[in-house]
């Protein structure tokens, strides 16, 4: 299936895997790229040299294009931005901030730059400073989120810019992909369903928590601190939200989440850890390989859109 995004990135299918902190390491990224999508290594809060190692390992597993996501709140973001150039990474996506200061360096090195945005204003700014495409991420997404839903955000960003837009947030099957195309997107980015992919190294408990979760199990912590984060409800979200409602300070709240994602992904502590996932987790019912998932998505999408 050809779109402006598959052409830009040199991939077979318009499916991009979210660059999720702790989750999106090289096994998953290579699995998605080998299946014809675009895999991403998620740098999250990791040290810069970890990212370099991950890129080198991914190259051993795939000769297809893959990318790196930089979470811009990472104190080592500057170093990671340079490593991307040094290691010849073809695509970079960014989250939780504006990558303006790296744009010149990346463009000169021929890196394709795809910022994740949650508003029309940032989308326009990113186009002006040379972004090749954008991920428009709705508030249905997991992890650190903006305010606006995918249904509302995507068409407004599509109308505001002339670079291709990739829809994210709330997409986990062919109906979601087809709907995103109807809104004017040229590809989708998916996170939650890839968390439970066979190639995903997250703890079994994390996968089980997603698979057993229902429509109403999603919570947002940190709305008062300015860092809203979506996760599956558990003891941590319950305690966080109740303290937040009681007017707790950002420092006290921070203590509840500190290291929470690692605890859930690595240790399998899905009770007091942070089980970040999108609202669509309720739709995710099985662990498939990246190839099985992408084939299923494309079959459903092409049937709905009547394309091949
Ligand atoms: O970045 C994400 N999702 C993430 S990052 C992450 S790591 C983490 N975060 C918080 C606590 C613990 C771990 C987990 N999930 N998605 C991309 C995204 N970017 N969503 C929203 C934004 C965004 C928000 C505001 C981008 C830019 C922005 O404003 C920038 C500006 O300067 O105006």
Tab-separated table of C-alpha atoms in Angstrom, residues 126-307:
chain	number	residue	atom	x	y	z
A	126	UNK	CA	7.408	22.074	13.034
A	127	UNK	CA	6.517	22.395	9.366
A	128	UNK	CA	8.172	25.830	9.241
A	129	UNK	CA	11.418	24.532	10.712
A	130	UNK	CA	11.681	21.688	8.202
A	131	UNK	CA	9.879	18.601	9.532
A	132	UNK	CA	9.343	15.922	6.856
A	133	UNK	CA	6.073	14.664	8.358
A	134	UNK	CA	4.215	14.854	11.651
A	135	UNK	CA	2.660	12.410	14.063
A	136	UNK	CA	-0.617	13.940	15.301
A	137	UNK	CA	-1.146	12.169	18.603
A	138	UNK	CA	-4.556	12.336	20.259
A	139	UNK	CA	-5.234	12.155	23.974
A	140	UNK	CA	-6.372	8.515	23.606
A	141	UNK	CA	-2.688	7.555	23.390
A	142	UNK	CA	-0.754	5.998	26.245
A	143	UNK	CA	2.017	7.675	28.225
A	144	UNK	CA	2.571	11.429	28.102
A	145	UNK	CA	-0.408	12.994	26.302
A	146	UNK	CA	-1.998	16.187	25.025
A	147	UNK	CA	-5.620	17.337	25.435
A	148	UNK	CA	-7.281	16.828	22.054
A	149	UNK	CA	-8.799	13.612	20.710
A	150	UNK	CA	-7.432	11.967	17.567
A	151	UNK	CA	-10.760	12.444	15.749
A	152	UNK	CA	-10.592	16.199	16.358
A	153	UNK	CA	-6.830	16.767	16.131
A	154	UNK	CA	-5.945	14.905	12.921
A	155	UNK	CA	-8.222	16.739	10.426
A	156	UNK	CA	-7.274	20.138	11.889
A	157	UNK	CA	-3.565	19.404	11.553
A	158	UNK	CA	-4.116	17.956	8.060
A	159	UNK	CA	-5.761	21.255	7.059
A	160	UNK	CA	-3.058	23.382	8.703
A	161	UNK	CA	0.073	21.865	7.090
A	162	UNK	CA	1.138	20.532	3.701
A	163	UNK	CA	3.508	17.800	4.932
A	164	UNK	CA	2.091	14.297	5.492
A	165	UNK	CA	0.328	13.605	8.791
A	166	UNK	CA	0.499	10.298	10.666
A	167	UNK	CA	-2.397	9.643	13.068
A	168	UNK	CA	-1.780	8.227	16.540
A	169	UNK	CA	-3.857	7.583	19.645
A	170	UNK	CA	-6.706	5.073	19.815
A	171	UNK	CA	-5.769	2.933	16.805
A	172	UNK	CA	-5.360	-0.827	17.150
A	173	UNK	CA	-7.154	-2.453	14.230
A	174	UNK	CA	-8.017	-1.961	10.558
A	175	UNK	CA	-11.113	0.078	11.404
A	176	UNK	CA	-8.916	2.579	13.200
A	177	UNK	CA	-6.410	2.681	10.349
A	178	UNK	CA	-9.180	3.200	7.762
A	179	UNK	CA	-10.749	5.922	9.914
A	180	UNK	CA	-7.387	7.686	10.178
A	181	UNK	CA	-7.137	7.681	6.378
A	182	UNK	CA	-10.635	9.180	6.166
A	183	UNK	CA	-9.411	12.010	8.417
A	184	UNK	CA	-6.613	12.727	5.950
A	185	UNK	CA	-3.727	10.835	7.593
A	186	UNK	CA	-1.218	9.085	5.317
A	187	UNK	CA	-0.121	6.518	7.911
A	188	UNK	CA	-0.748	5.547	11.511
A	189	UNK	CA	1.455	5.157	14.547
A	190	UNK	CA	0.415	2.455	17.013
A	191	UNK	CA	1.809	1.724	20.447
A	192	UNK	CA	-0.440	-0.332	22.687
A	193	UNK	CA	-0.995	-3.277	20.326
A	194	UNK	CA	2.761	-3.544	19.717
A	195	UNK	CA	3.376	-3.728	23.491
A	196	UNK	CA	1.791	-7.192	23.420
A	197	UNK	CA	3.552	-8.310	20.223
A	198	UNK	CA	5.476	-11.593	20.469
A	199	UNK	CA	8.732	-9.701	19.850
A	200	UNK	CA	8.010	-7.262	22.697
A	201	UNK	CA	10.253	-7.911	25.705
A	202	UNK	CA	7.887	-6.423	28.324
A	203	UNK	CA	7.095	-8.581	31.362
A	204	UNK	CA	4.248	-11.097	30.884
A	205	UNK	CA	2.255	-9.304	33.603
A	206	UNK	CA	2.296	-6.108	31.503
A	207	UNK	CA	0.980	-7.947	28.445
A	208	UNK	CA	-1.707	-9.652	30.566
A	209	UNK	CA	-2.760	-6.296	32.064
A	210	UNK	CA	-3.358	-4.888	28.567
A	211	UNK	CA	-5.129	-7.996	27.281
A	212	UNK	CA	-7.514	-8.206	30.241
A	213	UNK	CA	-8.217	-4.459	30.420
A	214	UNK	CA	-11.640	-3.107	29.466
A	215	UNK	CA	-12.854	0.164	27.931
A	216	UNK	CA	-13.161	1.918	31.292
A	217	UNK	CA	-9.789	0.867	32.746
A	218	UNK	CA	-7.721	3.834	31.519
A	219	UNK	CA	-6.642	6.657	33.858
A	220	UNK	CA	-4.708	9.924	33.494
A	221	UNK	CA	-2.375	10.981	36.295
A	222	UNK	CA	-0.553	14.302	36.505
A	223	UNK	CA	-3.151	16.617	35.005
A	224	UNK	CA	-2.357	19.078	37.833
A	225	UNK	CA	1.431	18.836	37.471
A	226	UNK	CA	1.458	19.654	33.741
A	227	UNK	CA	2.680	16.146	32.838
A	228	UNK	CA	-0.467	14.151	32.106
A	229	UNK	CA	0.306	10.458	31.655
A	230	UNK	CA	-2.177	7.754	30.616
A	231	UNK	CA	-1.909	4.272	32.118
A	232	UNK	CA	-4.103	1.301	32.994
A	233	UNK	CA	-5.757	1.807	36.372
A	234	UNK	CA	-4.159	0.096	39.346
A	235	UNK	CA	-3.150	0.860	42.939
A	236	UNK	CA	-0.664	3.503	41.748
A	237	UNK	CA	-3.161	5.478	39.624
A	238	UNK	CA	-5.775	5.244	42.382
A	239	UNK	CA	-3.432	6.601	45.033
A	240	UNK	CA	-1.985	9.215	42.670
A	241	UNK	CA	-5.354	10.584	41.609
A	242	UNK	CA	-6.719	10.649	45.157
A	243	UNK	CA	-3.649	12.553	46.413
A	244	UNK	CA	-3.781	14.802	43.367
A	245	UNK	CA	-7.433	15.632	44.135
A	246	UNK	CA	-6.412	16.333	47.743
A	247	UNK	CA	-3.984	18.975	46.488
A	248	UNK	CA	-0.662	17.129	46.868
A	249	UNK	CA	2.490	18.913	45.684
A	250	UNK	CA	4.113	17.923	42.372
A	251	UNK	CA	7.157	16.647	44.320
A	252	UNK	CA	5.041	14.296	46.428
A	253	UNK	CA	3.220	13.044	43.329
A	254	UNK	CA	6.495	12.525	41.493
A	255	UNK	CA	7.578	10.076	44.218
A	256	UNK	CA	4.578	7.872	43.394
A	257	UNK	CA	5.526	7.514	39.728
A	258	UNK	CA	9.312	7.642	39.912
A	259	UNK	CA	10.661	4.627	38.097
A	260	UNK	CA	7.123	3.327	37.744
A	261	UNK	CA	7.339	2.425	34.070
A	262	UNK	CA	10.539	0.430	34.586
A	263	UNK	CA	8.924	-1.330	37.540
A	264	UNK	CA	5.993	-2.434	35.367
A	265	UNK	CA	7.910	-3.277	32.178
A	266	UNK	CA	10.972	-4.962	33.688
A	267	UNK	CA	9.862	-6.258	37.106
A	268	UNK	CA	6.261	-7.002	36.116
A	269	UNK	CA	4.938	-4.953	39.036
A	270	UNK	CA	1.610	-3.970	37.514
A	271	UNK	CA	0.149	-3.052	40.922
A	272	UNK	CA	2.398	-0.176	42.021
A	273	UNK	CA	4.151	0.391	38.669
A	274	UNK	CA	2.996	2.564	35.772
A	275	UNK	CA	1.290	0.398	33.124
A	276	UNK	CA	1.265	2.989	30.355
A	277	UNK	CA	-1.141	2.079	27.545
A	278	UNK	CA	-3.653	3.834	25.323
A	279	UNK	CA	-7.416	3.925	25.783
A	280	UNK	CA	-7.692	1.342	22.995
A	281	UNK	CA	-6.174	-1.333	25.297
A	282	UNK	CA	-9.703	-2.693	25.753
A	283	UNK	CA	-9.714	-3.695	22.074
A	284	UNK	CA	-6.393	-5.566	22.267
A	285	UNK	CA	-7.118	-9.214	22.900
A	286	UNK	CA	-4.208	-11.288	21.571
A	287	UNK	CA	-0.463	-11.528	21.396
A	288	UNK	CA	0.525	-11.642	17.720
A	289	UNK	CA	3.913	-11.428	16.047
A	290	UNK	CA	4.671	-8.076	14.401
A	291	UNK	CA	4.180	-9.732	11.026
A	292	UNK	CA	0.835	-11.286	11.967
A	293	UNK	CA	-0.382	-7.978	13.393
A	294	UNK	CA	0.668	-5.873	10.400
A	295	UNK	CA	-0.781	-8.408	7.927
A	296	UNK	CA	-4.076	-8.421	9.863
A	297	UNK	CA	-4.197	-4.616	9.978
A	298	UNK	CA	-3.529	-4.264	6.269
A	299	UNK	CA	-6.069	-6.940	5.307
A	300	UNK	CA	-8.778	-5.232	7.394
A	301	UNK	CA	-7.823	-1.775	6.129
A	302	UNK	CA	-7.775	-2.661	2.447
A	303	UNK	CA	-11.112	-4.474	2.755
A	304	UNK	CA	-12.658	-1.383	4.330
A	305	UNK	CA	-11.118	1.102	1.929
A	306	UNK	CA	-11.566	-1.066	-1.159
A	307	UNK	CA	-7.897	-0.637	-2.107
